[in-house]
Short mmCIF file of C-alpha atoms in Angstrom, two decimals:
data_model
loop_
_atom_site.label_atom_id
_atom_site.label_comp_id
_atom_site.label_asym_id
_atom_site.label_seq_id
_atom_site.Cartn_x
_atom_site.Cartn_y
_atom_site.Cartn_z
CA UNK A 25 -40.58 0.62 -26.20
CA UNK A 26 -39.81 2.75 -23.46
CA UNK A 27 -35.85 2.96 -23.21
CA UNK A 28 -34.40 1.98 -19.60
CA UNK A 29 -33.46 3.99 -17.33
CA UNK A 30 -29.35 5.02 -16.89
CA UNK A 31 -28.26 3.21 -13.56
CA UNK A 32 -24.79 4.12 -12.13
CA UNK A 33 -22.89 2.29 -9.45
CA UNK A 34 -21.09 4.90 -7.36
CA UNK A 35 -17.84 4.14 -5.71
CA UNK A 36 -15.84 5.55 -2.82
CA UNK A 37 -11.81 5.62 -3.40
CA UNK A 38 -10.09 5.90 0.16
CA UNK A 39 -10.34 2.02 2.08
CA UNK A 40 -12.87 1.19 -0.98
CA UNK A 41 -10.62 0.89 -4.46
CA UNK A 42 -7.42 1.43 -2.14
CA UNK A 43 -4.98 3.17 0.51
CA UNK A 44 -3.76 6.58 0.46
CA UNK A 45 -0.64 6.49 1.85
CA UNK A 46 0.31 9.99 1.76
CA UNK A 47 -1.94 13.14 0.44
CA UNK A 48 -2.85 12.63 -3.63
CA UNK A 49 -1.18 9.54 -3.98
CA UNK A 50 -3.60 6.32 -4.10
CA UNK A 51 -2.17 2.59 -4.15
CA UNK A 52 -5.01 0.42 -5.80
CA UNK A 53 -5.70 -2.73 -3.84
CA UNK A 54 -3.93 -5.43 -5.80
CA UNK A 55 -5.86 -7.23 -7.33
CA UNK A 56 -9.50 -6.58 -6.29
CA UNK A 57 -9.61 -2.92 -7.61
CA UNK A 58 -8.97 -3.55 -10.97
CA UNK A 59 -11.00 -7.05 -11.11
CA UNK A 60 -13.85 -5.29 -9.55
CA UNK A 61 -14.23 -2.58 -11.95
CA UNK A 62 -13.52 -4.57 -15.15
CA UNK A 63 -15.82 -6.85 -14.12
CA UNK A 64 -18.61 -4.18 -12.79
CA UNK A 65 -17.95 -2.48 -16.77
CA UNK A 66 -17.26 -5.75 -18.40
CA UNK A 67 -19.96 -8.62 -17.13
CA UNK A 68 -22.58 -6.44 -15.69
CA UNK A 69 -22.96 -3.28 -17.71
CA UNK A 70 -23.26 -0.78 -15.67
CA UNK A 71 -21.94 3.24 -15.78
CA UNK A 72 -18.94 3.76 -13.04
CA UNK A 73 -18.74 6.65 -11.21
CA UNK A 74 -16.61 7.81 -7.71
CA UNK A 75 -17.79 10.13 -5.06
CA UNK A 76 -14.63 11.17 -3.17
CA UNK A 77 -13.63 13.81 0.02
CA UNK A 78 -10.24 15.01 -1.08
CA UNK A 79 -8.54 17.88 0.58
CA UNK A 80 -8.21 21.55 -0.91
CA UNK A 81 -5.98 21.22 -4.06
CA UNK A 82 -5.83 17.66 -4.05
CA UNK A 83 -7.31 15.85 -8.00
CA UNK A 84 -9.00 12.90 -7.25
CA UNK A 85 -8.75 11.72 -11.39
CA UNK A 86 -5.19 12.23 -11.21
CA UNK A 87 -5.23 9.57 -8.16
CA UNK A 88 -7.37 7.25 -10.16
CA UNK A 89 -5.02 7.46 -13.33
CA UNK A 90 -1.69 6.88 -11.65
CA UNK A 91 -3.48 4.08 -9.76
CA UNK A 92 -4.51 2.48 -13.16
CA UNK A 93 -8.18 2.95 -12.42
CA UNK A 94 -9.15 6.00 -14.28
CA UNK A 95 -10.04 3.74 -17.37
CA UNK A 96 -13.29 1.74 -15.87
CA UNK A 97 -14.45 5.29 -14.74
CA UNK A 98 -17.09 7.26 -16.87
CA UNK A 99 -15.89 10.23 -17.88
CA UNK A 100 -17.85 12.40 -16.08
CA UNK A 101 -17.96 10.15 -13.43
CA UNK A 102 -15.22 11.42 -10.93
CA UNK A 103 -17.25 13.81 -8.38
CA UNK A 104 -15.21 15.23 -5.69
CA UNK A 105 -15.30 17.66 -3.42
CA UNK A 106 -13.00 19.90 -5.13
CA UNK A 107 -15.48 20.32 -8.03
CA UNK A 108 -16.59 23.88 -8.63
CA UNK A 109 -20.29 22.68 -8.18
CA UNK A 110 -19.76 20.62 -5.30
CA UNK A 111 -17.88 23.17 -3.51
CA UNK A 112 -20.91 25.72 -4.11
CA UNK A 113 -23.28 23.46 -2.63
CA UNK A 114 -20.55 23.67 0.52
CA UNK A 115 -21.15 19.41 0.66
CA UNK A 116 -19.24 16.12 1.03
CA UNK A 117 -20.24 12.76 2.20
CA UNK A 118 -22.31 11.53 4.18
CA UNK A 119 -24.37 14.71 3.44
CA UNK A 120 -27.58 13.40 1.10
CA UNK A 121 -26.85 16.60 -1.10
CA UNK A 122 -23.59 15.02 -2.44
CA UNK A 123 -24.92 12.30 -3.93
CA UNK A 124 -27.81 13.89 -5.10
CA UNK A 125 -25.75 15.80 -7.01
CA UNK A 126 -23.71 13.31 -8.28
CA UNK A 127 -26.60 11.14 -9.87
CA UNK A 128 -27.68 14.48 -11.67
CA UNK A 129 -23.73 15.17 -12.72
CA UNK A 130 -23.94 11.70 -14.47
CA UNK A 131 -27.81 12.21 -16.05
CA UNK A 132 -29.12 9.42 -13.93
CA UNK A 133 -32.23 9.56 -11.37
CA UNK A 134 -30.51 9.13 -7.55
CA UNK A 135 -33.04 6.05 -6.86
CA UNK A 136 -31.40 4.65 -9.91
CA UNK A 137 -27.92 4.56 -8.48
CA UNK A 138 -26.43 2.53 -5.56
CA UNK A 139 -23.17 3.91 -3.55
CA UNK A 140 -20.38 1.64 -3.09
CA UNK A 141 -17.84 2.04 0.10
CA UNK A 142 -16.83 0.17 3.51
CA UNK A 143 -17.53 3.25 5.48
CA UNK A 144 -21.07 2.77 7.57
CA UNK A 145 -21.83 6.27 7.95
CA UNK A 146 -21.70 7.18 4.14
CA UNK A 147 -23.40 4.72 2.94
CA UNK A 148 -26.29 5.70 5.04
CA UNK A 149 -26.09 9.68 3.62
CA UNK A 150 -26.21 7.51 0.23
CA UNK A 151 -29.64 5.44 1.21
CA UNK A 152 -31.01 8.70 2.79
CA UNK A 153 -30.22 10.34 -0.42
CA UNK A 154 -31.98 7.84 -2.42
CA UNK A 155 -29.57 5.09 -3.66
CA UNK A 156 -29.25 2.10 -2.92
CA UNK A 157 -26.50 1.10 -1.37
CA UNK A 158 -23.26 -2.00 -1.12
CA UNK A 159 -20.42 -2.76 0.69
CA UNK A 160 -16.61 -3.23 -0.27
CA UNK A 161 -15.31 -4.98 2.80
CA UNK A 162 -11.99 -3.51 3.59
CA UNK A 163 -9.96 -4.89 4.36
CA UNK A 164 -10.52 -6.50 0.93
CA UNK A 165 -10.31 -9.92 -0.45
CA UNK A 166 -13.31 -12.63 -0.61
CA UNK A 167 -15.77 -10.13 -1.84
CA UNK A 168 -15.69 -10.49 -5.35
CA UNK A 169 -15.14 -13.34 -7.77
CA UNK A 170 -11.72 -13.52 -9.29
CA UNK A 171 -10.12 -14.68 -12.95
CA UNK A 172 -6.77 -15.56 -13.60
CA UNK A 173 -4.34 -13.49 -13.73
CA UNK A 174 -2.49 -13.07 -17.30
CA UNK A 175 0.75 -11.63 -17.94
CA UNK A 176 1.01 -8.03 -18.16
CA UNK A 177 4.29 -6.30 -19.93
CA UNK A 178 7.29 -8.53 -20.19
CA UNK A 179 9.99 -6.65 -20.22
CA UNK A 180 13.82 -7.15 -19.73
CA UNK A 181 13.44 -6.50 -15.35
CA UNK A 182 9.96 -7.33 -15.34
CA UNK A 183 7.84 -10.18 -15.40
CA UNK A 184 4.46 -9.33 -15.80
CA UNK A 185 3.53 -11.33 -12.90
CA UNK A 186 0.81 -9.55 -10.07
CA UNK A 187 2.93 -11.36 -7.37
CA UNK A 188 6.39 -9.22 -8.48
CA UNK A 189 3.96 -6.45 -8.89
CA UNK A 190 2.93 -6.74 -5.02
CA UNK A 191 6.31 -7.61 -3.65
CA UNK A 192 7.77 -3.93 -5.64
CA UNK A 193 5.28 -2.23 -4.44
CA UNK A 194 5.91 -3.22 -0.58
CA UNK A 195 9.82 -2.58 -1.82
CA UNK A 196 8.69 1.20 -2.36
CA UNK A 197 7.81 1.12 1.47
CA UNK A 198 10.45 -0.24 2.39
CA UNK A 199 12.21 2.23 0.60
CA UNK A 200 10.66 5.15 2.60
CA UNK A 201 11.46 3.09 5.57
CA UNK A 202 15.29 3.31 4.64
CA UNK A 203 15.31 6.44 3.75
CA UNK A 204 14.36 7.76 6.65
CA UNK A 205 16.70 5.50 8.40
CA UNK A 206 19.36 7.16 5.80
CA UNK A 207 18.28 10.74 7.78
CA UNK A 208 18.18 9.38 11.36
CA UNK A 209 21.69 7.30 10.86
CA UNK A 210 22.92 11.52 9.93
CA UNK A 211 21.23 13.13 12.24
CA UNK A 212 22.64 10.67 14.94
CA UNK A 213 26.25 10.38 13.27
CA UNK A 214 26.93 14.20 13.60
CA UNK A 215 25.54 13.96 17.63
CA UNK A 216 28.84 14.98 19.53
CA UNK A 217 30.28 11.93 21.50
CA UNK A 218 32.28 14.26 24.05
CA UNK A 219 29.38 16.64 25.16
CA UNK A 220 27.03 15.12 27.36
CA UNK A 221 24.51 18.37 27.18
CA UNK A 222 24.41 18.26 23.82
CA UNK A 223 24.52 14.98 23.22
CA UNK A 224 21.12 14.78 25.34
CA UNK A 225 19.90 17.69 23.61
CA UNK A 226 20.08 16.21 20.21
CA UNK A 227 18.83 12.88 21.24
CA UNK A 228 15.57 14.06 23.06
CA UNK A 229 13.75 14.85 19.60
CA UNK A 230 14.88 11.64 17.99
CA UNK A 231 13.87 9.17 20.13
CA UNK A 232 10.12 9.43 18.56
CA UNK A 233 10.38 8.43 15.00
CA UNK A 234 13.88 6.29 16.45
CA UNK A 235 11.03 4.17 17.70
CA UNK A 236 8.81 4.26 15.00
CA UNK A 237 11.78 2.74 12.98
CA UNK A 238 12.50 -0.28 15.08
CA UNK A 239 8.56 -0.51 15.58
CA UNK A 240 8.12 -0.58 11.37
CA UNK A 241 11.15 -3.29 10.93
CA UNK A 242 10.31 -5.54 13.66
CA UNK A 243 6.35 -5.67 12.80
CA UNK A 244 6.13 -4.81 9.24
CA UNK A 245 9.29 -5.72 7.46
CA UNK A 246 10.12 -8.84 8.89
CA UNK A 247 6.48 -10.79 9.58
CA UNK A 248 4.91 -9.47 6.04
CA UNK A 249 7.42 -8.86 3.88
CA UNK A 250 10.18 -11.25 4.45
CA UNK A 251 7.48 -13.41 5.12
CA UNK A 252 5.63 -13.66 1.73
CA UNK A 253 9.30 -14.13 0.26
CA UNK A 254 9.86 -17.35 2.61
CA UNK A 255 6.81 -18.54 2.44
CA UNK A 256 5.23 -17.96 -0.70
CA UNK A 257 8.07 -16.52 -3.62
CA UNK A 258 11.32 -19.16 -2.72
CA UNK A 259 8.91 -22.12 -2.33
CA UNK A 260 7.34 -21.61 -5.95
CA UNK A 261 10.66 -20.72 -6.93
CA UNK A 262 11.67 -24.46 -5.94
CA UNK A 263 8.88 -25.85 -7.32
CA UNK A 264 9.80 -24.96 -11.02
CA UNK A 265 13.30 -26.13 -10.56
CA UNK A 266 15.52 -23.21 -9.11
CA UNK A 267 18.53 -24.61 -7.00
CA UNK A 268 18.01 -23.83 -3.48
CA UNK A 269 21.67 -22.83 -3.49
CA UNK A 270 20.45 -19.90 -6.10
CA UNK A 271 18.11 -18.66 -3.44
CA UNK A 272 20.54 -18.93 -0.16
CA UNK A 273 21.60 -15.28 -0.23
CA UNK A 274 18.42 -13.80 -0.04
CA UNK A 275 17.62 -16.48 3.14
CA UNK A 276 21.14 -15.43 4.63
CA UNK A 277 20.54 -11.59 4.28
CA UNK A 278 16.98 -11.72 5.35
CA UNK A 279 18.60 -13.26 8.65
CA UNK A 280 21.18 -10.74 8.70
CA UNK A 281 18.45 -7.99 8.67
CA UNK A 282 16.57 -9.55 11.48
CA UNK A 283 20.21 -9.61 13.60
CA UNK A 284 20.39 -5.79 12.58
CA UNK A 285 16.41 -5.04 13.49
CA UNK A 286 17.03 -6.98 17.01
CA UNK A 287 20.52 -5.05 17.41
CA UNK A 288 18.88 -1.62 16.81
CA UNK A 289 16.12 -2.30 19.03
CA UNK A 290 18.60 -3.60 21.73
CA UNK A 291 20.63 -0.45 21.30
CA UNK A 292 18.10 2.21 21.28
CA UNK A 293 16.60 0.79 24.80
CA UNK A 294 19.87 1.15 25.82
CA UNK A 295 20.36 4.90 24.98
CA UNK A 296 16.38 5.51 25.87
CA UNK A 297 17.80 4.57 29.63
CA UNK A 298 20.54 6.78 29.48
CA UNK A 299 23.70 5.41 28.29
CA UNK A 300 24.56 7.76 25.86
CA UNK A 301 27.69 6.20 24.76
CA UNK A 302 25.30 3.56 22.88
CA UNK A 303 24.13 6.73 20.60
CA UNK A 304 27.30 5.53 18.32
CA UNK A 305 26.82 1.55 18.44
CA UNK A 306 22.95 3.07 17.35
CA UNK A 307 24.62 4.86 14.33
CA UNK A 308 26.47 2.15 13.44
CA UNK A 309 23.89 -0.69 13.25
CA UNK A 310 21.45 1.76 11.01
CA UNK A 311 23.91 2.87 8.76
CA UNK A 312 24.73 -1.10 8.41
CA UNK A 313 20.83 -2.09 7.52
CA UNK A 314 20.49 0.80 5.16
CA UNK A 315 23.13 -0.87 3.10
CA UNK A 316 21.88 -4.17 3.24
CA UNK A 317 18.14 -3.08 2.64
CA UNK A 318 19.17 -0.94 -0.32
CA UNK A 319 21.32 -3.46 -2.51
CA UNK A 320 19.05 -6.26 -1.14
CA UNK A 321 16.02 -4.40 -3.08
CA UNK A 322 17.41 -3.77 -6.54
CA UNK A 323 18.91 -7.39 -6.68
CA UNK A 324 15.53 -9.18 -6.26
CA UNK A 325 13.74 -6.20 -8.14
CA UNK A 326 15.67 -6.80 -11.13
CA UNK A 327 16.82 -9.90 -11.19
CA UNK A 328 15.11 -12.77 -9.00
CA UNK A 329 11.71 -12.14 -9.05
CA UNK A 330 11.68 -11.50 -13.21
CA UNK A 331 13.74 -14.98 -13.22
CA UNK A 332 10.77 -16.71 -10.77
CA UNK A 333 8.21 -14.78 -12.57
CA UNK A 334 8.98 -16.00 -15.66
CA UNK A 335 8.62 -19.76 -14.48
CA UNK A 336 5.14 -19.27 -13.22
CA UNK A 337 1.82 -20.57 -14.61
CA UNK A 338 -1.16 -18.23 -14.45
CA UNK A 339 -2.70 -20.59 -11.84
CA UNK A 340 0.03 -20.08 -9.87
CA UNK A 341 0.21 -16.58 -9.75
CA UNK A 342 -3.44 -16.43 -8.68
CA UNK A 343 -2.86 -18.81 -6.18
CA UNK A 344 0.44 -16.83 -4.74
CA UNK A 345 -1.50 -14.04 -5.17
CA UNK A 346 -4.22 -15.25 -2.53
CA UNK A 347 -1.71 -16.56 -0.41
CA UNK A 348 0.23 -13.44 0.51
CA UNK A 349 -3.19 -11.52 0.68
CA UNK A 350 -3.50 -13.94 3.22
CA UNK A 351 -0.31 -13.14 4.92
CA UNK A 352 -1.42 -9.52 5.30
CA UNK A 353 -1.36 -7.02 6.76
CA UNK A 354 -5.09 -6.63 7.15
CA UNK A 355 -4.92 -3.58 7.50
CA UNK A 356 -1.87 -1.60 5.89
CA UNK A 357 -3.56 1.92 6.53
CA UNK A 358 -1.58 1.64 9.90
CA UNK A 359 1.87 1.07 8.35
CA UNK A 360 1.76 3.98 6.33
CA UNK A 361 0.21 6.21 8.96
CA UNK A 362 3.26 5.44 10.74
CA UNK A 363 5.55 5.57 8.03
CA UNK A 364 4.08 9.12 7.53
CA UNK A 365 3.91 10.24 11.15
CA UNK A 366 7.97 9.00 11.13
CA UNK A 367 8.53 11.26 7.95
CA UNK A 368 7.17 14.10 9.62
CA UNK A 369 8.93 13.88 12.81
CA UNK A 370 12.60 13.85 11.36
CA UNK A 371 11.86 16.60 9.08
CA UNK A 372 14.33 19.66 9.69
#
């Protein structure tokens, strides 16, 4: 009998398996990545391989493994273009001679592979090459079929639950938010209050990523984070019995963080139409939300959402899960492209 042939489904990373936020660093899509690819191994079979553009010096299995993806990949099966043979062919997608290379890399005919992304325009090189070809909708969700969720390590801050999984991970961008509010607050606290020159001097050059930082509270923080917390996290929480008094703080600071996104806002117009004397009230108000936003974090980090995640059912975890997915954003390329461009701009 005539043995069959080796098929291999090739994936894209970037806006496929998930978002790089900054350069070598990839944040899986939560939870479709991994569900995809266990199932894609598991249920049908097949070899998994990625095709990736990366810039110079950047290792796309390094991305995969911090991600937690690296393990449904074939060994061989991580061709980017920072491979010695790729870079000798001078190719990267959508260029057919990519993937032809690829399917020979894993030992598998190129009509016996099909190219997985949500970019158009390679997925074409890949049919013009000879695969076949799919598409991972991205923004994802809906395009795959899901199990529950189990428990992964318990631990004494930790859960095990995907939904505190999400909600950390959106703390760790919030974190780079505050952070650079941490640098701004400096940068504006040491502006001289008595010298008008150089008082407008020092403000010209911060009134970019000033902006970006009101922008990324007002329309990131507030209507997607603080959001799947109201909505989704405190009303399971009340569901499996926690007092509603045990959950008031995080209502009343989440309040007092909008007053502080609305006050910097306010204050920053105010200096952006010349009344430099609002440069302090400015300081003052950042340096007050960096304090609340860091304690804030580590509190429900370590404490409330291993106390709610331990009440949960699996069903309800997959069902929060889909809810806050729901909540968005749709697209959270944008937050971190601003997060980045912010980063950038306040940078000595």
């Amino acid at each position: 009998m005539k043995p069959s042939p080796k098929r291999v489904i090739f994936f894209d990373i970037r806006n496929t398996l998930g978002v790089v936020d900054r350069q070598g660093h990839l944040i899986a899509f939560k939870p479709s990545s991994e569900q995809l690819l266990k199932a894609v191994k598991e249920k049908i079979g097949a070899t998994i391989a990625v095709i990736t553009n990366v810039p110079p010096g950047v290792d796309a299995r390094a991305m995969l493994a911090e991600a937690g993806l690296l393990q449904y990949i074939d060994p061989n099966g991580v061709i980017s273009t920072e491979d010695p043979d790729i870079k000798a062919a001078n190719t990267k997608k959508p260029e057919a001679k990519v993937y032809e290379l690829a399917a020979k890399r894993m030992g598998a005919k190129v009509e016996h592979c099909i190219y997985v992304g949500e970019n158009l325009i390679e997925q074409l090189g890949a049919w013009y090459a000879g695969m076949s070809m799919g598409t991972k909708l991205f923004p994802p969700g809906g395009d795959f079929m899901r199990d529950l969720f189990g428990r992964s390590t318990v631990t004494e801050k930790s859960s095990g639950r995907l939904t505190e999984l999400m909600l950390e991970e959106e703390h760790m961008v919030g974190k780079r938010i505050v952070v650079a509010a941490v640098k701004l607050q400096a940068k504006l606290a040491a502006i001289p209050p008595d010298d008008l020159a150089a008082a407008q001097a020092a403000i010209a050059p911060l009134l970019a990523p000033l902006n970006r930082l009101v922008w990324l509270t007002l329309h990131f923080i507030d209507p997607y984070h603080h959001r799947k917390e109201e909505e989704v996290l405190l009303p399971f929480a009340l569901i499996h019995g926690y007092k509603p008094a045990d959950l008031a703080w995080m209502l009343s600071e989440h309040e007092q963080g909008r007053q502080y996104f609305r006050a910097m806002q306010a204050s920053l117009t105010r200096v952006q139409d010349g009344n430099l004397a609002a440069i302090a009230e400015l300081s003052d108000v950042m340096k007050a939300f960096t304090m609340l936003y860091k304690n804030h974090a580590i509190k429900e980090d370590d404490d409330v959402f291993k106390k709610i995640g331990d009440l949960l059912t699996d069903e309800d975890d997959s069902l929060m899960v889909g809810m806050m997915q729901r909540i968005g954003p749709a697209d959270v390329t944008v937050y971190y492209d601003m997060i980045a461009a912010m980063e950038k701009e306040i940078l000595p």
